[in-house]
Amino acid sequence: MPEHHHDISYILNHLGEDHASYFNAVAPPIIQTSNFCFDTVAEMRTALQDEMGGYLYSRGLNPTVDILRKKLAALDGAEDALVFNNGAAAVFSGIMANVKSGDHILSVHHPYTWTSHLFDKILSRFGITVTYADGTDTEGFISQIKENTRLIYLESPNSWWLDIQDLEAIGKVARQKGIVTMIDNTFCSPLYQRPIDYGIDIVMQTATKYISGHSDTLGGVLTGSHAMMRKIFLSEYLCAGNGIQPFNAWLLLRGLRTLPSRLERITRTTQAVLAYLKSEPAVESILFPLDPSFPQYQLAQKQMKGACGLISFYIKAASAEKIEGFCNELKAFRMAVSWGGHESLVIPKCVSIPHNEFNPNDPNHRLIRLYLGLEDAEFLIADLSNAFKGI
Ligand SMILES: Cc1ncc(COP(=O)(O)O)c(C=O)c1O
């Protein structure tokens, strides 16, 4: 079999798997062990000298997790990958490994909730400052770089407004200045965007979403150079003990097999639902990076190979009650956080706005985010259409 490490079918179905070493089983084994033993003192000494060099203890390397690491690194076009217990753990470790007291971080505005908590509530206690800037204005964003900026944090597309950053332009300036760049690439998954190709250093995704695809496990991924992954592994990964467990890694391997088919289907569903929403009088406008109406459509086409699943729209509604009524009426769409699984979801921005502060003139109060799962498009559209009747 040809070994094309860039061929997605090869990566998902073959790379990293060594069937002969586990009874020719097609599915990889779950090596559910905490510990690994040695025959000689010399072997144990070697293992202790470099914990990234072999199996010693499952807080570090584990063979099931290693199969997953190889596949995830190859999907991103990266040298190496680390897999964490969830996305927040991956964010935490990637950032902590690259900053120290006195440093400055430049972040895109509105990163994921627990990413901004890390910036505002934890790092601030250690003398690390953060500037949030609008990533849709590349010049303005870059102009916020300071003498002590050590890390640039991106999230493209962002998961509510779906706005994007110019990865190539920002990556280039950061390289010139020796600043580490990190991106939350969860919206696209490696199949629809490969930030390393544009000069980004560390790519993060929560595997809880598309990699798992079944809403039955959490996981988080960092990919990047061998040197960067080694630095994170030998410090934050081993120290925080936030690596993924073998069984959860196995669930993610299982999810990876169907990743392309799931994204293809969700992409088709997304196009059908977008067309429907545009025809719906109660919809003011939609937000979706690969829709021609999107302000950054050209940039999205340049750096993203696809987009699907998450779409946001502004609903025409005079009160929070109307919006709540619409969401409560949906039956095919479940009301929940997260996304990336088989089940379609809805979440209105007004869920976190007290009723007496709701302002119908502020479009952001009327923003609704949908996640489209694996159901038939017609099934979802019928549900939306029924709920819109109450508006
Ligand atoms: C964009 C984004 N980044 C990071 C995370 C955190 O991932 P996890 O929930 O796996 O910790 C989430 C979770 O919702 C997310 O949506």
CSV table of C-alpha atoms and ligand atoms in Angstrom, one decimal:
chain,number,residue,atom,x,y,z
A,1,MET,CA,0.0,0.0,0.0
A,2,PRO,CA,1.4,3.4,-0.9
A,3,GLU,CA,2.2,5.5,2.2
A,4,HIS,CA,0.9,9.0,1.3
A,5,HIS,CA,0.9,10.8,4.6
A,6,HIS,CA,-1.1,13.6,3.1
A,7,ASP,CA,-3.8,11.4,1.7
A,8,ILE,CA,-6.8,11.7,4.1
A,9,SER,CA,-8.1,8.1,3.4
A,10,TYR,CA,-4.6,6.7,4.2
A,11,ILE,CA,-4.4,8.8,7.4
A,12,LEU,CA,-7.8,7.9,8.7
A,13,ASN,CA,-7.7,4.2,7.8
A,14,HIS,CA,-4.1,3.1,8.0
A,15,LEU,CA,-1.6,5.5,9.4
A,16,GLY,CA,-0.2,4.6,12.8
A,17,GLU,CA,-1.9,1.2,12.9
A,18,ASP,CA,0.1,-2.0,13.2
A,19,HIS,CA,-2.5,-4.8,13.1
A,20,ALA,CA,0.1,-7.7,13.3
A,21,SER,CA,1.1,-6.6,16.7
A,22,TYR,CA,-2.5,-7.0,18.0
A,23,PHE,CA,-3.8,-10.3,16.5
A,24,ASN,CA,-4.6,-8.7,13.1
A,25,ALA,CA,-7.6,-7.0,14.7
A,26,VAL,CA,-9.0,-4.3,12.5
A,27,ALA,CA,-10.0,-2.0,15.4
A,28,PRO,CA,-7.0,-0.8,17.4
A,29,PRO,CA,-6.7,-2.1,21.0
A,30,ILE,CA,-7.5,0.0,24.1
A,31,ILE,CA,-4.3,-0.3,26.1
A,32,GLN,CA,-6.0,0.3,29.4
A,33,THR,CA,-3.0,0.4,31.6
A,34,SER,CA,-1.5,2.9,33.9
A,35,ASN,CA,1.9,1.4,34.0
A,36,PHE,CA,4.6,-0.2,31.8
A,37,CYS,CA,7.3,-2.6,33.2
A,38,PHE,CA,10.9,-3.2,32.3
A,39,ASP,CA,13.2,-6.3,32.2
A,40,THR,CA,16.4,-4.6,33.1
A,41,VAL,CA,17.5,-1.5,35.1
A,42,ALA,CA,19.2,-0.3,31.9
A,43,GLU,CA,15.9,-0.2,30.1
A,44,MET,CA,14.2,1.5,32.9
A,45,ARG,CA,17.0,4.1,33.1
A,46,THR,CA,16.6,4.9,29.4
A,47,ALA,CA,12.8,5.3,29.8
A,48,LEU,CA,13.2,7.7,32.7
A,49,GLN,CA,15.8,9.8,30.9
A,50,ASP,CA,13.3,10.8,28.2
A,51,GLU,CA,9.6,10.3,28.9
A,52,MET,CA,8.8,11.2,25.3
A,53,GLY,CA,11.0,8.4,24.1
A,54,GLY,CA,9.0,5.4,25.1
A,55,TYR,CA,6.3,3.9,27.4
A,56,LEU,CA,6.8,4.4,31.1
A,57,TYR,CA,3.5,5.6,32.7
A,58,SER,CA,0.2,6.5,31.0
A,59,ARG,CA,0.1,10.1,32.3
A,60,GLY,CA,2.7,10.4,29.6
A,61,LEU,CA,2.7,8.2,26.5
A,62,ASN,CA,0.2,5.4,25.8
A,63,PRO,CA,0.0,3.2,22.7
A,64,THR,CA,-3.7,3.8,22.0
A,65,VAL,CA,-3.2,7.6,22.3
A,66,ASP,CA,-0.1,7.4,20.1
A,67,ILE,CA,-2.2,6.0,17.1
A,68,LEU,CA,-4.5,9.0,17.5
A,69,ARG,CA,-1.5,11.4,17.8
A,70,LYS,CA,-0.1,10.2,14.5
A,71,LYS,CA,-3.3,10.6,12.6
A,72,LEU,CA,-4.2,14.0,14.1
A,73,ALA,CA,-0.7,15.4,13.3
A,74,ALA,CA,-0.8,14.1,9.7
A,75,LEU,CA,-4.3,15.6,9.2
A,76,ASP,CA,-3.0,19.1,10.2
A,77,GLY,CA,0.2,18.7,8.2
A,78,ALA,CA,2.1,19.0,11.5
A,79,GLU,CA,5.2,17.1,12.8
A,80,ASP,CA,3.5,16.0,16.0
A,81,ALA,CA,0.3,16.2,18.1
A,82,LEU,CA,-0.7,15.9,21.7
A,83,VAL,CA,-4.2,14.8,22.8
A,84,PHE,CA,-5.7,16.1,26.0
A,85,ASN,CA,-8.7,15.2,28.1
A,86,ASN,CA,-10.7,18.1,26.6
A,87,GLY,CA,-10.3,21.2,24.5
A,88,ALA,CA,-9.9,23.5,27.5
A,89,ALA,CA,-7.0,21.5,28.7
A,90,ALA,CA,-5.3,21.8,25.3
A,91,VAL,CA,-5.8,25.6,25.3
A,92,PHE,CA,-4.5,25.8,28.9
A,93,SER,CA,-1.3,23.8,28.2
A,94,GLY,CA,-0.6,25.4,24.8
A,95,ILE,CA,-0.8,28.9,26.3
A,96,MET,CA,0.9,28.2,29.6
A,97,ALA,CA,3.9,26.6,27.9
A,98,ASN,CA,4.6,29.8,25.9
A,99,VAL,CA,4.2,32.7,28.4
A,100,LYS,CA,5.9,33.9,31.5
A,101,SER,CA,5.5,36.8,34.0
A,102,GLY,CA,5.8,40.2,32.2
A,103,ASP,CA,4.7,38.9,28.8
A,104,HIS,CA,1.8,40.2,26.7
A,105,ILE,CA,-0.7,38.2,24.7
A,106,LEU,CA,-2.6,39.6,21.7
A,107,SER,CA,-5.9,37.7,21.3
A,108,VAL,CA,-8.8,38.0,18.9
A,109,HIS,CA,-11.8,39.3,20.6
A,110,HIS,CA,-14.5,36.9,22.0
A,111,PRO,CA,-12.4,33.8,22.2
A,112,TYR,CA,-14.1,30.7,23.7
A,113,THR,CA,-15.4,31.4,27.2
A,114,TRP,CA,-12.8,29.4,29.2
A,115,THR,CA,-10.0,30.7,27.0
A,116,SER,CA,-10.9,34.3,28.1
A,117,HIS,CA,-11.3,33.1,31.7
A,118,LEU,CA,-7.7,31.8,31.5
A,119,PHE,CA,-6.5,35.2,30.1
A,120,ASP,CA,-8.6,37.4,32.5
A,121,LYS,CA,-8.8,35.5,35.7
A,122,ILE,CA,-5.7,33.2,35.9
A,123,LEU,CA,-2.9,34.7,33.8
A,124,SER,CA,-3.6,38.2,35.2
A,125,ARG,CA,-2.6,36.9,38.6
A,126,PHE,CA,0.9,36.2,37.3
A,127,GLY,CA,1.6,39.5,35.6
A,128,ILE,CA,0.7,38.5,32.1
A,129,THR,CA,-1.4,41.0,30.2
A,130,VAL,CA,-3.8,40.4,27.3
A,131,THR,CA,-5.2,42.8,24.6
A,132,TYR,CA,-8.3,41.7,22.8
A,133,ALA,CA,-8.5,43.1,19.2
A,134,ASP,CA,-10.8,42.8,16.2
A,135,GLY,CA,-9.3,40.2,14.0
A,136,THR,CA,-11.4,41.2,11.0
A,137,ASP,CA,-9.2,44.3,10.7
A,138,THR,CA,-5.8,42.8,10.0
A,139,GLU,CA,-3.8,46.0,10.1
A,140,GLY,CA,-5.5,47.2,13.3
A,141,PHE,CA,-5.0,43.8,14.8
A,142,ILE,CA,-1.3,43.6,14.0
A,143,SER,CA,-0.8,47.2,15.3
A,144,GLN,CA,-1.7,46.0,18.8
A,145,ILE,CA,1.6,43.9,18.9
A,146,LYS,CA,3.8,45.3,21.7
A,147,GLU,CA,7.5,44.9,22.6
A,148,ASN,CA,6.7,42.1,25.1
A,149,THR,CA,4.1,40.3,23.0
A,150,ARG,CA,5.0,36.6,23.1
A,151,LEU,CA,1.8,34.9,21.9
A,152,ILE,CA,-0.9,35.7,19.4
A,153,TYR,CA,-4.1,33.8,19.9
A,154,LEU,CA,-6.6,33.4,17.1
A,155,GLU,CA,-10.0,31.7,16.7
A,156,SER,CA,-11.0,31.5,13.1
A,157,PRO,CA,-13.9,31.3,12.5
A,158,ASN,CA,-15.2,32.3,15.9
A,159,SER,CA,-18.1,30.2,17.0
A,160,TRP,CA,-20.9,32.8,17.4
A,161,TRP,CA,-20.2,35.6,14.8
A,162,LEU,CA,-18.1,33.3,12.6
A,163,ASP,CA,-15.7,36.1,11.8
A,164,ILE,CA,-12.3,35.1,10.6
A,165,GLN,CA,-8.7,36.3,10.7
A,166,ASP,CA,-6.2,36.5,7.8
A,167,LEU,CA,-4.0,33.6,8.9
A,168,GLU,CA,-1.2,34.1,6.3
A,169,ALA,CA,-0.8,37.8,7.0
A,170,ILE,CA,-0.8,37.4,10.8
A,171,GLY,CA,1.4,34.3,10.7
A,172,LYS,CA,3.9,36.2,8.5
A,173,VAL,CA,4.3,39.2,10.8
A,174,ALA,CA,4.4,36.9,13.9
A,175,ARG,CA,7.3,34.8,12.4
A,176,GLN,CA,9.2,38.0,11.6
A,177,LYS,CA,8.9,39.2,15.2
A,178,GLY,CA,9.5,35.8,16.8
A,179,ILE,CA,6.0,35.6,18.3
A,180,VAL,CA,4.3,32.2,18.8
A,181,THR,CA,0.9,31.9,17.1
A,182,MET,CA,-1.9,29.6,18.3
A,183,ILE,CA,-5.3,29.1,16.7
A,184,ASP,CA,-8.5,27.5,17.9
A,185,ASN,CA,-9.4,25.6,14.6
A,186,THR,CA,-12.4,23.8,16.0
A,187,PHE,CA,-15.0,25.3,13.6
A,188,CYS,CA,-13.2,23.9,10.5
A,189,SER,CA,-11.6,20.8,11.8
A,190,PRO,CA,-8.4,19.8,9.9
A,191,LEU,CA,-10.4,18.8,6.9
A,192,TYR,CA,-11.6,22.3,6.2
A,193,GLN,CA,-8.6,24.4,7.3
A,194,ARG,CA,-4.9,23.7,7.8
A,195,PRO,CA,-3.5,26.7,9.6
A,196,ILE,CA,0.0,25.3,9.7
A,197,ASP,CA,0.1,25.7,5.9
A,198,TYR,CA,-0.3,29.5,6.5
A,199,GLY,CA,2.5,29.7,9.1
A,200,ILE,CA,0.6,29.3,12.3
A,201,ASP,CA,2.7,27.5,15.0
A,202,ILE,CA,0.2,25.7,17.2
A,203,VAL,CA,-3.2,24.4,16.1
A,204,MET,CA,-5.8,23.6,18.7
A,205,GLN,CA,-9.1,21.9,18.3
A,206,THR,CA,-11.6,20.4,20.7
A,207,ALA,CA,-12.0,16.8,19.6
A,208,THR,CA,-15.3,16.9,21.6
A,209,LYS,CA,-16.9,18.3,18.5
A,210,TYR,CA,-16.3,16.9,15.0
A,211,ILE,CA,-13.5,14.4,15.8
A,212,SER,CA,-15.7,12.5,18.2
A,213,GLY,CA,-18.9,13.3,16.3
A,214,HIS,CA,-21.1,11.4,18.6
A,215,SER,CA,-21.4,13.6,21.8
A,216,ASP,CA,-20.1,10.7,23.9
A,217,THR,CA,-16.6,11.9,24.9
A,218,LEU,CA,-14.5,15.0,25.3
A,219,GLY,CA,-11.0,15.5,23.9
A,220,GLY,CA,-8.6,18.3,22.9
A,221,VAL,CA,-5.8,18.4,20.4
A,222,LEU,CA,-2.6,20.5,19.9
A,223,THR,CA,-0.5,20.1,16.8
A,224,GLY,CA,2.7,21.7,15.8
A,225,SER,CA,6.5,21.1,15.5
A,226,HIS,CA,8.2,18.3,17.3
A,227,ALA,CA,10.1,20.8,19.4
A,228,MET,CA,6.9,22.7,20.4
A,229,MET,CA,5.0,19.5,21.3
A,230,ARG,CA,8.0,18.1,23.2
A,231,LYS,CA,8.3,21.4,25.2
A,232,ILE,CA,4.5,21.2,26.1
A,233,PHE,CA,4.6,17.4,26.8
A,234,LEU,CA,7.6,17.5,29.2
A,235,SER,CA,6.2,20.3,31.2
A,236,GLU,CA,2.4,21.2,31.1
A,237,TYR,CA,1.1,17.9,29.8
A,238,LEU,CA,3.0,15.7,32.4
A,239,CYS,CA,2.6,18.3,35.2
A,240,ALA,CA,-1.1,19.0,34.9
A,241,GLY,CA,-1.9,15.4,34.1
A,242,ASN,CA,-4.5,16.4,31.6
A,243,GLY,CA,-3.8,13.9,28.8
A,244,ILE,CA,-6.6,11.9,27.3
A,245,GLN,CA,-7.4,8.4,28.7
A,246,PRO,CA,-7.0,5.4,26.5
A,247,PHE,CA,-10.7,4.6,26.2
A,248,ASN,CA,-11.6,8.1,25.2
A,249,ALA,CA,-8.7,8.1,22.7
A,250,TRP,CA,-10.2,5.0,21.2
A,251,LEU,CA,-13.6,6.7,20.8
A,252,LEU,CA,-11.9,9.5,18.9
A,253,LEU,CA,-10.1,7.0,16.6
A,254,ARG,CA,-13.6,5.5,16.0
A,255,GLY,CA,-15.0,9.0,15.3
A,256,LEU,CA,-12.1,9.8,12.8
A,257,ARG,CA,-13.1,6.9,10.5
A,258,THR,CA,-16.3,8.7,9.5
A,259,LEU,CA,-15.2,12.3,9.8
A,260,PRO,CA,-15.1,13.0,6.0
A,261,SER,CA,-18.6,11.4,5.5
A,262,ARG,CA,-20.1,13.3,8.4
A,263,LEU,CA,-18.7,16.7,7.2
A,264,GLU,CA,-19.8,16.1,3.6
A,265,ARG,CA,-23.3,15.4,4.8
A,266,ILE,CA,-23.4,18.3,7.2
A,267,THR,CA,-22.1,20.6,4.5
A,268,ARG,CA,-25.0,19.6,2.2
A,269,THR,CA,-27.5,20.1,5.0
A,270,THR,CA,-26.0,23.5,5.8
A,271,GLN,CA,-26.5,24.7,2.3
A,272,ALA,CA,-30.1,23.5,2.3
A,273,VAL,CA,-30.9,25.1,5.7
A,274,LEU,CA,-29.1,28.4,4.7
A,275,ALA,CA,-31.3,28.6,1.5
A,276,TYR,CA,-34.4,28.0,3.6
A,277,LEU,CA,-33.4,30.6,6.2
A,278,LYS,CA,-32.8,33.2,3.5
A,279,SER,CA,-36.3,32.7,2.3
A,280,GLU,CA,-37.8,33.0,5.8
A,281,PRO,CA,-39.4,36.5,6.4
A,282,ALA,CA,-38.6,36.4,10.1
A,283,VAL,CA,-34.9,36.1,9.4
A,284,GLU,CA,-33.1,39.5,9.2
A,285,SER,CA,-29.8,38.1,8.0
A,286,ILE,CA,-27.5,35.1,8.3
A,287,LEU,CA,-23.9,34.7,9.3
A,288,PHE,CA,-21.9,32.0,7.5
A,289,PRO,CA,-18.3,32.4,6.2
A,290,LEU,CA,-18.8,30.6,2.9
A,291,ASP,CA,-22.0,32.5,2.0
A,292,PRO,CA,-21.5,35.2,-0.6
A,293,SER,CA,-23.3,37.7,1.8
A,294,PHE,CA,-20.6,37.2,4.4
A,295,PRO,CA,-18.4,40.4,4.8
A,296,GLN,CA,-15.2,38.2,4.7
A,297,TYR,CA,-16.4,35.8,2.0
A,298,GLN,CA,-13.2,36.2,-0.2
A,299,LEU,CA,-10.8,35.6,2.7
A,300,ALA,CA,-12.9,32.6,3.8
A,301,GLN,CA,-12.7,31.2,0.3
A,302,LYS,CA,-8.9,31.7,0.2
A,303,GLN,CA,-8.0,30.0,3.5
A,304,MET,CA,-10.9,27.6,4.2
A,305,LYS,CA,-11.6,24.4,2.2
A,306,GLY,CA,-15.1,24.2,3.5
A,307,ALA,CA,-17.5,25.2,6.3
A,308,CYS,CA,-20.5,23.5,7.8
A,309,GLY,CA,-22.6,22.9,10.9
A,310,LEU,CA,-22.6,26.1,12.8
A,311,ILE,CA,-24.7,29.0,11.4
A,312,SER,CA,-25.9,32.1,13.2
A,313,PHE,CA,-28.8,34.3,12.2
A,314,TYR,CA,-30.5,37.5,13.4
A,315,ILE,CA,-34.2,36.9,14.1
A,316,LYS,CA,-36.8,39.6,13.7
A,317,ALA,CA,-38.4,39.6,17.1
A,318,ALA,CA,-39.6,42.4,19.3
A,319,SER,CA,-39.0,40.6,22.6
A,320,ALA,CA,-37.0,38.0,24.3
A,321,GLU,CA,-40.2,36.1,24.9
A,322,LYS,CA,-40.7,35.7,21.1
A,323,ILE,CA,-37.2,34.4,20.7
A,324,GLU,CA,-37.6,32.0,23.6
A,325,GLY,CA,-40.9,30.8,22.2
A,326,PHE,CA,-39.3,30.1,18.9
A,327,CYS,CA,-36.5,28.1,20.5
A,328,ASN,CA,-38.9,26.3,22.9
A,329,GLU,CA,-41.0,25.2,19.9
A,330,LEU,CA,-38.1,23.5,18.1
A,331,LYS,CA,-38.2,19.7,18.6
A,332,ALA,CA,-35.7,18.4,16.1
A,333,PHE,CA,-33.1,20.9,17.4
A,334,ARG,CA,-32.2,20.1,21.0
A,335,MET,CA,-31.3,23.0,23.3
A,336,ALA,CA,-27.8,22.6,24.6
A,337,VAL,CA,-24.2,24.0,24.5
A,338,SER,CA,-21.5,22.2,22.5
A,339,TRP,CA,-21.9,21.0,18.9
A,340,GLY,CA,-20.2,18.7,16.4
A,341,GLY,CA,-22.2,15.6,17.3
A,342,HIS,CA,-25.0,13.8,15.4
A,343,GLU,CA,-27.8,15.9,17.0
A,344,SER,CA,-28.8,19.3,15.8
A,345,LEU,CA,-28.8,22.1,18.4
A,346,VAL,CA,-30.0,25.6,19.1
A,347,ILE,CA,-28.8,28.3,21.5
A,348,PRO,CA,-30.1,31.9,21.5
A,349,LYS,CA,-27.7,34.7,22.6
A,350,CYS,CA,-30.5,36.0,24.9
A,351,VAL,CA,-30.1,32.9,27.1
A,352,SER,CA,-27.4,34.9,28.9
A,353,ILE,CA,-29.1,38.3,28.9
A,354,PRO,CA,-31.5,39.2,31.8
A,355,HIS,CA,-35.0,39.9,30.5
A,356,ASN,CA,-35.0,43.5,31.7
A,357,GLU,CA,-31.8,44.2,29.8
A,358,PHE,CA,-33.1,42.7,26.5
A,359,ASN,CA,-32.9,45.4,23.8
A,360,PRO,CA,-34.6,44.4,20.4
A,361,ASN,CA,-32.6,47.2,18.7
A,362,ASP,CA,-29.3,45.5,19.5
A,363,PRO,CA,-29.0,42.8,16.8
A,364,ASN,CA,-26.7,40.8,19.0
A,365,HIS,CA,-29.5,40.2,21.5
A,366,ARG,CA,-31.5,38.7,18.6
A,367,LEU,CA,-28.7,36.3,17.5
A,368,ILE,CA,-29.5,32.6,17.4
A,369,ARG,CA,-26.9,29.9,16.7
A,370,LEU,CA,-27.9,26.6,15.1
A,371,TYR,CA,-25.7,23.5,14.9
A,372,LEU,CA,-26.8,21.2,12.1
A,373,GLY,CA,-26.2,17.5,12.8
A,374,LEU,CA,-26.7,14.3,10.8
A,375,GLU,CA,-30.5,14.4,10.5
A,376,ASP,CA,-32.1,14.9,7.1
A,377,ALA,CA,-32.2,18.5,5.9
A,378,GLU,CA,-36.0,18.3,5.3
A,379,PHE,CA,-36.6,17.1,8.8
A,380,LEU,CA,-34.7,20.1,10.2
A,381,ILE,CA,-36.3,22.6,7.9
A,382,ALA,CA,-39.8,21.4,8.7
A,383,ASP,CA,-39.0,21.9,12.4
A,384,LEU,CA,-37.7,25.4,11.8
A,385,SER,CA,-40.6,26.3,9.6
A,386,ASN,CA,-43.1,25.2,12.3
A,387,ALA,CA,-41.3,27.2,15.0
A,388,PHE,CA,-41.2,30.4,12.8
A,389,LYS,CA,-45.0,30.3,12.6
A,390,GLY,CA,-45.1,31.6,16.2
A,391,ILE,CA,-43.0,34.7,15.3
B,1,LIG,C1,-14.5,27.0,19.9
B,1,LIG,C2,-14.3,26.2,21.2
B,1,LIG,N1,-13.1,26.1,21.7
B,1,LIG,C3,-12.8,25.3,22.8
B,1,LIG,C4,-13.8,24.6,23.4
B,1,LIG,C5,-13.5,23.8,24.7
B,1,LIG,O1,-13.5,22.5,24.4
B,1,LIG,P1,-13.9,21.4,25.5
B,1,LIG,O2,-15.3,21.6,25.8
B,1,LIG,O3,-13.6,20.1,24.8
B,1,LIG,O4,-13.1,21.6,26.7
B,1,LIG,C6,-15.1,24.7,22.9
B,1,LIG,C7,-16.2,24.0,23.6
B,1,LIG,O5,-17.4,24.3,23.4
B,1,LIG,C8,-15.4,25.5,21.8
B,1,LIG,O6,-16.6,25.6,21.3
